[in-house]
Short mmCIF file of C-alpha atoms and ligand atoms in Angstrom, two decimals:
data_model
loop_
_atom_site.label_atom_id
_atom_site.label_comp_id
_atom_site.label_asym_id
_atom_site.label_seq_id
_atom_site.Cartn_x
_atom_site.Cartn_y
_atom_site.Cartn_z
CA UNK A 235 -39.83 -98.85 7.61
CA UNK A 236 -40.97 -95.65 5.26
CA UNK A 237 -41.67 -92.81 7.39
CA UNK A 238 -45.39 -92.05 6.92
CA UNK A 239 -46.74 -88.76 6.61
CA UNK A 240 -49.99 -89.35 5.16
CA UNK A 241 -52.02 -90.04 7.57
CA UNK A 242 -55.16 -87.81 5.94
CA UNK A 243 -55.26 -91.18 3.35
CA UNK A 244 -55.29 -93.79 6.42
CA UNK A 245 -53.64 -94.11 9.93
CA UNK A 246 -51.88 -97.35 11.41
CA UNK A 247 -53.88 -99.76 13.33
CA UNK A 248 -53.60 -98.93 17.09
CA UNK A 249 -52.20 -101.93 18.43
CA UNK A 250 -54.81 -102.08 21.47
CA UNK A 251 -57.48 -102.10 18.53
CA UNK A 252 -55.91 -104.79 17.16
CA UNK A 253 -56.16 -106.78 20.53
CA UNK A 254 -60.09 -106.01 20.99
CA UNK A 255 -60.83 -107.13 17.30
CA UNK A 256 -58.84 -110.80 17.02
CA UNK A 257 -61.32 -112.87 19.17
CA UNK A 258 -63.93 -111.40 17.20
CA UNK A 259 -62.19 -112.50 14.24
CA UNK A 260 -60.83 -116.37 15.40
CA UNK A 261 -62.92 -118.30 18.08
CA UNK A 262 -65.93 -115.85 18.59
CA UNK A 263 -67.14 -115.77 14.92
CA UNK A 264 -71.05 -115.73 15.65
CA UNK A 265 -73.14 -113.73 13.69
CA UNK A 266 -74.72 -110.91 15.31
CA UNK A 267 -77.99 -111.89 13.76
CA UNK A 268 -78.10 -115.21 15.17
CA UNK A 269 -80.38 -115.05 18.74
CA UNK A 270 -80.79 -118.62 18.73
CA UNK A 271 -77.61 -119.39 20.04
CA UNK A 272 -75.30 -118.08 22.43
CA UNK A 273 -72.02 -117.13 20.08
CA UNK A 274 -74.72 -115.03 18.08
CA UNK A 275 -75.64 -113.79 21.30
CA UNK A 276 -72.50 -112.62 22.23
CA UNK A 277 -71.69 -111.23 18.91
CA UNK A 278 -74.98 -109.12 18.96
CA UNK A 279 -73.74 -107.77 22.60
CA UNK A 280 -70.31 -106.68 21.42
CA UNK A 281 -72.12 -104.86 18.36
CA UNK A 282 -74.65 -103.84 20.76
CA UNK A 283 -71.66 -102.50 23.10
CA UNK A 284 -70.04 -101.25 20.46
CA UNK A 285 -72.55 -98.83 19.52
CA UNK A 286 -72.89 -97.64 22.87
CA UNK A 287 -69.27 -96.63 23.12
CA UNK A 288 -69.14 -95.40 19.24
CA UNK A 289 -72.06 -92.90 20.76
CA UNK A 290 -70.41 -91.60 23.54
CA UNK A 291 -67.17 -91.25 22.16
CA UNK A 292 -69.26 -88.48 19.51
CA UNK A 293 -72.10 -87.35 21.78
CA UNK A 294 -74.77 -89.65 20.22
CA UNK A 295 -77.47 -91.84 21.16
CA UNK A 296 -76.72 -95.24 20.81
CA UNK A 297 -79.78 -95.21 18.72
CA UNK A 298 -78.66 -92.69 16.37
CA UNK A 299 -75.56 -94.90 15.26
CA UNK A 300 -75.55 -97.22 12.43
CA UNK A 301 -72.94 -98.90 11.20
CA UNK A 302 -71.60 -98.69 7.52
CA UNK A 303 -68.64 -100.22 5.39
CA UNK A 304 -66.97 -96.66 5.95
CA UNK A 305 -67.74 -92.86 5.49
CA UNK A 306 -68.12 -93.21 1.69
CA UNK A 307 -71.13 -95.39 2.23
CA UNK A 308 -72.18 -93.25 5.37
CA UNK A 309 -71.96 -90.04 3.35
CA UNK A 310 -74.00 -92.13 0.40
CA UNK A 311 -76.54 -93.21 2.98
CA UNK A 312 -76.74 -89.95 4.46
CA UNK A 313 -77.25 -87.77 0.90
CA UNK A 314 -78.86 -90.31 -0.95
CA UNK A 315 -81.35 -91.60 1.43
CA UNK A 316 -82.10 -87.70 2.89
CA UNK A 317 -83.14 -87.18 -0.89
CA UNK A 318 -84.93 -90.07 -1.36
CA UNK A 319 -87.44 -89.44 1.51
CA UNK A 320 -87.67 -85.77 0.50
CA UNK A 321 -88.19 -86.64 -3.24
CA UNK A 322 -90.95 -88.93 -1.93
CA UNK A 323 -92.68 -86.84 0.38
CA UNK A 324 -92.69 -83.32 -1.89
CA UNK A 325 -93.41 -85.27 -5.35
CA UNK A 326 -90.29 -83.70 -6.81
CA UNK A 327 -86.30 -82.79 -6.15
CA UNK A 328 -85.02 -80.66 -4.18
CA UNK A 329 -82.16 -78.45 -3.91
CA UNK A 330 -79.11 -79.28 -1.97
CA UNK A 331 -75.69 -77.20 -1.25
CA UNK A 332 -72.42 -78.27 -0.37
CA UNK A 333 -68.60 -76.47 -0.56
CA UNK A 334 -66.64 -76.57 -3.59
CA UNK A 335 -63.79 -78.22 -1.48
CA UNK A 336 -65.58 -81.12 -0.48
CA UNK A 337 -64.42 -84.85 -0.20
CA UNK A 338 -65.09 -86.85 -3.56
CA UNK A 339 -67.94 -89.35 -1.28
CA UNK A 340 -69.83 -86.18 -1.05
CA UNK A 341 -69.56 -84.40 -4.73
CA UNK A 342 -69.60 -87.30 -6.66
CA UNK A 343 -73.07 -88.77 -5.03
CA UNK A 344 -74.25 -85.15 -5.32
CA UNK A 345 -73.22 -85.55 -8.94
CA UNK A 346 -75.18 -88.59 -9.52
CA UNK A 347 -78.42 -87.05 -7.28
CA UNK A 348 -78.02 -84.25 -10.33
CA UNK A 349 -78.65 -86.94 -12.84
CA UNK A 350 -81.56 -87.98 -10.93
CA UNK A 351 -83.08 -84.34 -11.06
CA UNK A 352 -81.93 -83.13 -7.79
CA UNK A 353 -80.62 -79.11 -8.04
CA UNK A 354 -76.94 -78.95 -6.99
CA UNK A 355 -74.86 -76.15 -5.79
CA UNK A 356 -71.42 -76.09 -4.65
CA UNK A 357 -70.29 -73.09 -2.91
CA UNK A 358 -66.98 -71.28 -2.93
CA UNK A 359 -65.01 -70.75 -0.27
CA UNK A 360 -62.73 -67.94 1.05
CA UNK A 361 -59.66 -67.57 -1.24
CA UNK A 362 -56.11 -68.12 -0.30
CA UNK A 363 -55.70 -64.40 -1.12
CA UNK A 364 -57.42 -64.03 2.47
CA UNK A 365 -55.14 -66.05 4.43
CA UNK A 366 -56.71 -66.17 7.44
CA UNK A 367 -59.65 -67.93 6.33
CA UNK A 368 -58.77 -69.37 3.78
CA UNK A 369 -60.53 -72.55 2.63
CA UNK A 370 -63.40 -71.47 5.30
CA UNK A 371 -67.05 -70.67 4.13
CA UNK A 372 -68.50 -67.36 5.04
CA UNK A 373 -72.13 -68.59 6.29
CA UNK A 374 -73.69 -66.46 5.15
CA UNK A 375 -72.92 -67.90 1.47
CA UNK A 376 -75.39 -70.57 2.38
CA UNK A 377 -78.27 -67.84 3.64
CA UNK A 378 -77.77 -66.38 0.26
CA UNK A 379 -78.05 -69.78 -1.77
CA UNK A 380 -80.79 -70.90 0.03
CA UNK A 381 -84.61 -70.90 -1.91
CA UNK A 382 -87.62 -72.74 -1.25
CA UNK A 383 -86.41 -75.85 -2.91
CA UNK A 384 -83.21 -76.34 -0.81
CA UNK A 385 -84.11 -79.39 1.92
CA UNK A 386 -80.36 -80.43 2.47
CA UNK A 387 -76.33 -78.94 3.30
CA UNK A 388 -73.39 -81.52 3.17
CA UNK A 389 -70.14 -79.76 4.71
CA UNK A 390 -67.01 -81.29 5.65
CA UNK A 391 -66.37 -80.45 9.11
CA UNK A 392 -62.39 -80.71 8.67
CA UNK A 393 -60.79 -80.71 5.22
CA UNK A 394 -58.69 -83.32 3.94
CA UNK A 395 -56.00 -81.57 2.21
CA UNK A 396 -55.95 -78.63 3.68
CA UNK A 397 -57.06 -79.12 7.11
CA UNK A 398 -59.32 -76.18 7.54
CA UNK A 399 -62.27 -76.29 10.12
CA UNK A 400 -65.69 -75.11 9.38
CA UNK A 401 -67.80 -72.36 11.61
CA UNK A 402 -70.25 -75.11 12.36
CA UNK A 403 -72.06 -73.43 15.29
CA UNK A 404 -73.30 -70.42 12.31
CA UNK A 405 -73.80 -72.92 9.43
CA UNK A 406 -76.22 -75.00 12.00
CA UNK A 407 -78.02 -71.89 12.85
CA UNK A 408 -78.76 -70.72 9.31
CA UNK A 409 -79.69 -74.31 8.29
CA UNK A 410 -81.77 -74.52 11.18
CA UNK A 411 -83.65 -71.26 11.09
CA UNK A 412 -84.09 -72.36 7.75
CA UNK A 413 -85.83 -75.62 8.71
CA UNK A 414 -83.57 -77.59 6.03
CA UNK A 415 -80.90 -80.95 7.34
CA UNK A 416 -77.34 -80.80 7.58
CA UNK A 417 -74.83 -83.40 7.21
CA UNK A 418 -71.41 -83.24 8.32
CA UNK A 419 -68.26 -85.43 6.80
CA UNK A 420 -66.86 -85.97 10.30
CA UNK A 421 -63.61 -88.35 8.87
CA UNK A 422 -60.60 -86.11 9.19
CA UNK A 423 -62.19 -84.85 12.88
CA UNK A 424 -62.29 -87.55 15.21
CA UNK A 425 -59.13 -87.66 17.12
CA UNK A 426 -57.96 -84.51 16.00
CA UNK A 427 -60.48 -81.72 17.45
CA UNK A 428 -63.33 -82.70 19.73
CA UNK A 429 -66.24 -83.63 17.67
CA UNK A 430 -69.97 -83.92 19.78
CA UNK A 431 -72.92 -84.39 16.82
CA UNK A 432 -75.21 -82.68 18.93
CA UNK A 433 -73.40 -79.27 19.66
CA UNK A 434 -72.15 -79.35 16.32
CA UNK A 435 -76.16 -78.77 15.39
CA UNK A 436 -75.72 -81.10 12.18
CA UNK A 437 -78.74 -84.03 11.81
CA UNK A 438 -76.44 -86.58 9.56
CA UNK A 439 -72.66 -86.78 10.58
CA UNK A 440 -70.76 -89.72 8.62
CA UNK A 441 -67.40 -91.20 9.98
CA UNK A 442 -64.75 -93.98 9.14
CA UNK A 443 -62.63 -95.86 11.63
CA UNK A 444 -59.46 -95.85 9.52
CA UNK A 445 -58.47 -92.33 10.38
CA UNK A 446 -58.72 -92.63 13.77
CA UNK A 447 -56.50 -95.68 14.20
CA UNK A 448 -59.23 -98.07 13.42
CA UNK A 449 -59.60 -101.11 10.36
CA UNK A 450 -60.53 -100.33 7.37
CA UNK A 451 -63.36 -101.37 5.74
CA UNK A 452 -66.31 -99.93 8.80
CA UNK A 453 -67.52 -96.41 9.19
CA UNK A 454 -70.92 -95.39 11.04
CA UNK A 455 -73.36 -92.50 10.06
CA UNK A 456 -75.38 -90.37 13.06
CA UNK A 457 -78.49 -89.83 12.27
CA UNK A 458 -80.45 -87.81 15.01
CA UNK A 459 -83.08 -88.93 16.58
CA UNK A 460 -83.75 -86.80 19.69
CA UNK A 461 -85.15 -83.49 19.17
CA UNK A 462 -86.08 -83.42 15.72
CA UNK A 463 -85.55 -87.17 14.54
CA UNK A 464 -84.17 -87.61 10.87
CA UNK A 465 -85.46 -89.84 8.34
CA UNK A 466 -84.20 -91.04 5.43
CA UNK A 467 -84.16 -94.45 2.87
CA UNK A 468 -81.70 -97.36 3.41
CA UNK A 469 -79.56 -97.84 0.44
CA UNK A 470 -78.95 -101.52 1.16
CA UNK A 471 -81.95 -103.99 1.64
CA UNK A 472 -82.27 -107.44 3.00
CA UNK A 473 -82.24 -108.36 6.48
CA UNK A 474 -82.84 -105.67 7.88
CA UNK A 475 -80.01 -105.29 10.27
CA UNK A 476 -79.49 -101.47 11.64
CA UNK A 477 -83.27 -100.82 12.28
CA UNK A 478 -83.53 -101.48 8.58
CA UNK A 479 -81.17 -98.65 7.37
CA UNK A 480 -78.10 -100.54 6.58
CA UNK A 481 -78.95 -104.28 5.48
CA UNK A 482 -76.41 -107.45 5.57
CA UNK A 483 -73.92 -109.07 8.30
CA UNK A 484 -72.40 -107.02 10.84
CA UNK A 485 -68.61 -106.86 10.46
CA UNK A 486 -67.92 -107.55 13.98
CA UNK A 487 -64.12 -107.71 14.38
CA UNK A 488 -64.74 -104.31 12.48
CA UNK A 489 -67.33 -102.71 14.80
CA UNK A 490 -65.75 -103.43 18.00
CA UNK A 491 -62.34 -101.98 16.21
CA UNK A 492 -64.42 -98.91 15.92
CA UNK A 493 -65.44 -98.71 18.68
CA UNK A 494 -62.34 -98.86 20.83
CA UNK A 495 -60.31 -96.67 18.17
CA UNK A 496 -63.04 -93.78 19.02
CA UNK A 497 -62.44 -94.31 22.68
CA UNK A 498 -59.22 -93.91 22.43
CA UNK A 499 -59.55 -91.27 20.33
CA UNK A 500 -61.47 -89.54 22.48
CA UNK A 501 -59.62 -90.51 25.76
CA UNK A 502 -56.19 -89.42 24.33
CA UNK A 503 -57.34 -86.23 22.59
CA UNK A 504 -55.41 -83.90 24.09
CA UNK A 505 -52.35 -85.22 24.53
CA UNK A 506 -52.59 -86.63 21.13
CA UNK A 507 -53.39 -82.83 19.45
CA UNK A 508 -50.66 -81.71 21.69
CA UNK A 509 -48.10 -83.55 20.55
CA UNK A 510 -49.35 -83.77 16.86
CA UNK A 511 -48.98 -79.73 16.85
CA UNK A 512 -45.72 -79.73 18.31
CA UNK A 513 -44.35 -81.66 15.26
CA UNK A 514 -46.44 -80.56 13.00
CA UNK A 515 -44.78 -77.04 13.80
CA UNK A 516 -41.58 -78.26 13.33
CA UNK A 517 -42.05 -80.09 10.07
CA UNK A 518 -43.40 -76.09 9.32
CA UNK A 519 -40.02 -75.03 10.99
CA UNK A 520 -37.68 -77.25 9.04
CA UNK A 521 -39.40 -76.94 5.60
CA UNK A 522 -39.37 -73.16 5.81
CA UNK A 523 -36.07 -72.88 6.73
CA UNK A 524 -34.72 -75.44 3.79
CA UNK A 525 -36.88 -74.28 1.20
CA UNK A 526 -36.76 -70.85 -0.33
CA UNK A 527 -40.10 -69.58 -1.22
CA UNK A 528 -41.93 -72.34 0.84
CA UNK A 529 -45.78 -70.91 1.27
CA UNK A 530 -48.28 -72.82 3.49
CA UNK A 531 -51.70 -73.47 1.60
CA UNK A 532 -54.52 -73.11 3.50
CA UNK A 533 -55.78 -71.26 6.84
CA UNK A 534 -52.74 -70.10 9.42
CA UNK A 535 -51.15 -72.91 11.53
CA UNK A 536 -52.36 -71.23 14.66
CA UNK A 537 -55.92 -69.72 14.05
CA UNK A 538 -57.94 -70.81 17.24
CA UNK A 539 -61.83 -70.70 17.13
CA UNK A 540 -64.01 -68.61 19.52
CA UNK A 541 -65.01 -72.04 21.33
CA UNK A 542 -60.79 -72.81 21.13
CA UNK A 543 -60.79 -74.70 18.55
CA UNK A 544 -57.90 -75.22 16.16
CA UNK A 545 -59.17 -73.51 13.02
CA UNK A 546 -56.45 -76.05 11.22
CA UNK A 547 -56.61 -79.31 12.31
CA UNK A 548 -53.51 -79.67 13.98
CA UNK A 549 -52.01 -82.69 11.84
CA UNK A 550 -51.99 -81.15 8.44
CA UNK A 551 -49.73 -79.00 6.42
CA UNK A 552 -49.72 -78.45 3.08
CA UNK A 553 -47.45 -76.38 1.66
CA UNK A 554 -46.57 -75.11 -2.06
CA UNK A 555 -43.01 -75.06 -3.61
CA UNK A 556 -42.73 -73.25 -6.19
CA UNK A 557 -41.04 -74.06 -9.32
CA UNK A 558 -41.49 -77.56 -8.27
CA UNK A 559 -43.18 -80.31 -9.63
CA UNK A 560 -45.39 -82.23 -7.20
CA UNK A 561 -45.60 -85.44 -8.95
CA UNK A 562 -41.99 -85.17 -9.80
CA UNK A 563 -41.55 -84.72 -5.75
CA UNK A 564 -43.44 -87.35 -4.50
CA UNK A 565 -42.04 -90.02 -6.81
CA UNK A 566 -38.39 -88.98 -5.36
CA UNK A 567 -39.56 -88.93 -2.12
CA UNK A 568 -41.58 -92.01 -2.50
CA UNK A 569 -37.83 -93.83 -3.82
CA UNK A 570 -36.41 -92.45 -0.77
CA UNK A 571 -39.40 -93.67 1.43
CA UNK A 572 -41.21 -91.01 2.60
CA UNK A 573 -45.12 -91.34 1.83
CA UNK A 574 -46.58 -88.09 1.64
CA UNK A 575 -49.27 -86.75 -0.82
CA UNK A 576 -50.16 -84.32 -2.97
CA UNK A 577 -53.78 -84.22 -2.86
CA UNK A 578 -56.59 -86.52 -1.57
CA UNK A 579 -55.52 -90.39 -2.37
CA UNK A 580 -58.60 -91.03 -4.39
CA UNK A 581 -57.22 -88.84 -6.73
CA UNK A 582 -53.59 -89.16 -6.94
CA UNK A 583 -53.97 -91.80 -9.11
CA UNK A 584 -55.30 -89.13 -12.01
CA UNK A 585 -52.55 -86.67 -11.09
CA UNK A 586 -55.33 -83.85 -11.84
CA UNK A 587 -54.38 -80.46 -9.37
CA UNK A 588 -56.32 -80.42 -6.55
CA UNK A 589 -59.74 -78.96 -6.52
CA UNK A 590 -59.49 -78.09 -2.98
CA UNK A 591 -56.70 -76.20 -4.08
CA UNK A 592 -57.99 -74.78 -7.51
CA UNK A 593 -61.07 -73.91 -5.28
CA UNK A 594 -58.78 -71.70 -2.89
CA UNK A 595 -57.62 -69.87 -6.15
CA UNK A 596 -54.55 -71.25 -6.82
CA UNK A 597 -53.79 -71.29 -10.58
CA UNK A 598 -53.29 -75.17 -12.11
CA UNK A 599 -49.00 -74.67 -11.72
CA UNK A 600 -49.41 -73.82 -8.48
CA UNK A 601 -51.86 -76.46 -7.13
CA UNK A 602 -49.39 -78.90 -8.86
CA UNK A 603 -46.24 -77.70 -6.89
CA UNK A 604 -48.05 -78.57 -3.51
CA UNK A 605 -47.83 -81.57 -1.26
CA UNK A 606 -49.93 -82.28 1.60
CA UNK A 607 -48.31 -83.96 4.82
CA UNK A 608 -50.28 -85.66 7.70
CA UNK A 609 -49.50 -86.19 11.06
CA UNK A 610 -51.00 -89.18 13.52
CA UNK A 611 -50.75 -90.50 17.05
CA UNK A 612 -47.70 -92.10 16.14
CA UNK A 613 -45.74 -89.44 14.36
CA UNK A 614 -42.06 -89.72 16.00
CA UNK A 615 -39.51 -86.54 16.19
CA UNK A 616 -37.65 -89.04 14.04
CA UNK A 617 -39.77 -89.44 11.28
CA UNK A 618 -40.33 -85.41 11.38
CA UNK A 619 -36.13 -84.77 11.02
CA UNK A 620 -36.16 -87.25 8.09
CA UNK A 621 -39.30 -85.86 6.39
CA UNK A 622 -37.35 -82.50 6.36
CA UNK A 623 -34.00 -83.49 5.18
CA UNK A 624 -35.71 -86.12 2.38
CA UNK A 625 -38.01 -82.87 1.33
CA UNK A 626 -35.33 -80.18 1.38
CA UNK A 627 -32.84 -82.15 -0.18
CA UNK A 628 -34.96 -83.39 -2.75
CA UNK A 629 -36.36 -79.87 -3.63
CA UNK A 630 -32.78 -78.93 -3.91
CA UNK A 631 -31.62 -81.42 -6.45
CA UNK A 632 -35.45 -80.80 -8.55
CA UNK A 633 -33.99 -76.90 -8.13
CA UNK A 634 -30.50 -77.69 -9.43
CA UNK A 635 -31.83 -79.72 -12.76
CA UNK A 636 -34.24 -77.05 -13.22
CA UNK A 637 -31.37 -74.39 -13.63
N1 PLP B 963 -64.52 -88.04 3.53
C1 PLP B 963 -63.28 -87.59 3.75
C2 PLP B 963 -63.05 -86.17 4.13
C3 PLP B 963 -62.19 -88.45 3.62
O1 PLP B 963 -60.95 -87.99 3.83
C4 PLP B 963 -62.42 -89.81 3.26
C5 PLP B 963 -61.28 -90.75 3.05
O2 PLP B 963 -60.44 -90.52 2.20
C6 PLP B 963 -63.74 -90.24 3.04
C7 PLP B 963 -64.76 -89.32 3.20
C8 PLP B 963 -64.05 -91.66 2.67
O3 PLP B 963 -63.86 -92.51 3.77
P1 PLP B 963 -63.79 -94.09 3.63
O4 PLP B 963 -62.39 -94.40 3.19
O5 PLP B 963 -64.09 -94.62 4.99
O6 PLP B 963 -64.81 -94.52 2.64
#
């Protein structure tokens, strides 16, 4: 088995999800549409179940959940159908602003709202020159961005590559007082910091079962609906399934996968963060120690937010090497079987630097000598020892052709 530290890209199936999804997906195959008959029936209640428990686990209405092929089409529903209704209602685009260190689902629908007239901005973010909050943006950026045109803010509550937490309590306020809707790219949180929609003051809040333990393939988006209900336009039309918001057959096996990945995300929270720091710290341990000139990328390992939150999730590292060649790395490491990264998965395929990284202010060399290492519920002590000695060893032999 390869030892697998990317768990920012996708996690393992949780073998208890596993056992709630296969009747769903062998002798009770109704769909969830049919009423007339009682395996519809019962595939309507687990949805209808499922959506209950996907609520709780995020401090939702069961109302408020709808669920999507994943956060990509969440984060599409949740942009493109917030812009939609506003386009319609004001006669013209709006402005929307989002952080220059967002997730690809978010800039590259923003991208293609800015084809359809909408005004985008992405914001910077605090450099890596100020460690401490690094990757974090001040909020009062967004109070200074703002004009009368600006309806919507996307932010990604916990980065993907480098882990770094938003102040979500200040962004919400300054959205709020503004009278504008927030969205929040919840994928990297669930499982790794408490997440509750509500608190967080967002309106949208997109999520995907995969990094939580859960199939791929289903995600859900929150939209609020007590206090000051949201509304936006479906993307997907036909039968109207998700009170008309998200069209076609439920995945069932999928949904009730959710479902019980969340719970037990939620359920084994801290025990899960606990243990993911502890190794986490000594990957950070070993690495430094091996590697001369080792610097972490990204906010401090042990920042804790006024409410005691982590202000680093507490699975990620990423770390730069330099003199190193990232691409170089990973393919030894990858011969060797360790699967790490070195920037978000939907992009390692163009091996561009990162521009989460480029965005912090690291120059193009340096975002290339970086690799980004993710930690789940099932990271073993094991797999952390081997990590290290595959990484330093492999450094060291890069280091020795190099000279
Ligand atoms: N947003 C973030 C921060 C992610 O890390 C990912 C997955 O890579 C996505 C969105 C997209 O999620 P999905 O794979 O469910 O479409």
């Amino acid at each position: 088995m390869p030892t697998y530290l990317d768990n920012h890209a996708t996690t393992r199936l949780d073998p208890r999800v596993l056992d709630a999804m296969l009747p769903w997906l062998t002798e009770r195959y109704g769909n969830a549409g049919s009423a007339t008959h009682g395996m519809g029936r019962e595939a309507r209640d687990a949805v209808d179940a499922s959506r209950a428990r996907m609520a709780a686990a995020v401090g939702a209405d069961p109302r408020e959940i709808v669920f999507t092929s994943g956060a990509t089409e969440a984060i599409n529903l949740a942009l493109q159908g917030a812009a939609s209704r506003h386009g319609m209602r004001e006669g013209r685009p709006g402005r929307i602003l989002t952080l220059a260190t967002e997730h690809p689902a978010v800039l590259d629908t923003l991208d293609h709202l800015a084809r359809r007239g909408f005004s985008v901005e992405r914001l910077p973010v605090v450099p890596q020159s100020r460690p401490g909050l690094a990757g974090r943006i001040d909020p009062a950026t967004i109070d200074a961005a703002w004009d009368d045109d600006t309806f919507l803010v996307s932010v990604l509550l916990a980065n993907n590559e480098i882990g770094v937490v938003q102040d979500m309590r200040a962004i919400a306020a300054i959205v709020r007082a503004r009278g504008g809707l927030l969205h929040l790219d919840c994928s990297q949180a669930l499982g790794r910091m408490p997440v509750d929609v509500d608190s967080l003051g967002a309106d949208l809040a997109s999520f995907s079962a995969h990094k939580f333990h859960g199939p791929k393939g289903v995600g859900s988006l929150w939209v609020r609906r007590r206090g000051r209900p949201v509304r936006i336009d479906p993307l997907v039309f036909g039968g109207g399934q998700e009170r008309g918001l998200r069209s076609g057959t439920h995945n069932v096996a999928g949904i009730v996968g959710m479902a019980t990945a969340a719970e037990l995300a939620v359920a084994e929270l801290a025990a899960d963060m606990a243990r993911m720091r502890g190794l986490r710290d000594r990957l950070m341990a070993g690495l430094a120690a091996g590697i001369d000139g080792l610097v972490l990328n990204g906010p401090p390992l042990d920042g804790i937010l006024a409410d005691g939150t982590p202000l680093r999730l507490v699975n990620n590292l990423n770390v730069r090497i330099p003199g190193v060649d990232g691409q170089t790395l990973l393919a030894t490491l990858d011969a060797e079987g360790l699967a790490v990264s070195s920037g978000s998965a939907c992009s390692s395929e163009q091996p561009r630097p990162s521009h989460v990284l480029l965005a912090l202010g690291l120059d193009d060399d340096h975002a290339r000598s970086s690799l980004r290492f993710g930690l789940s519920r099932f990271t073993t002590g094991e797999e952390i020892e081997t990590a290290v000695r595959l990484v330093v060893a492999g450094i060291a032999r890069l280091r020795s052709f190099a000279g």
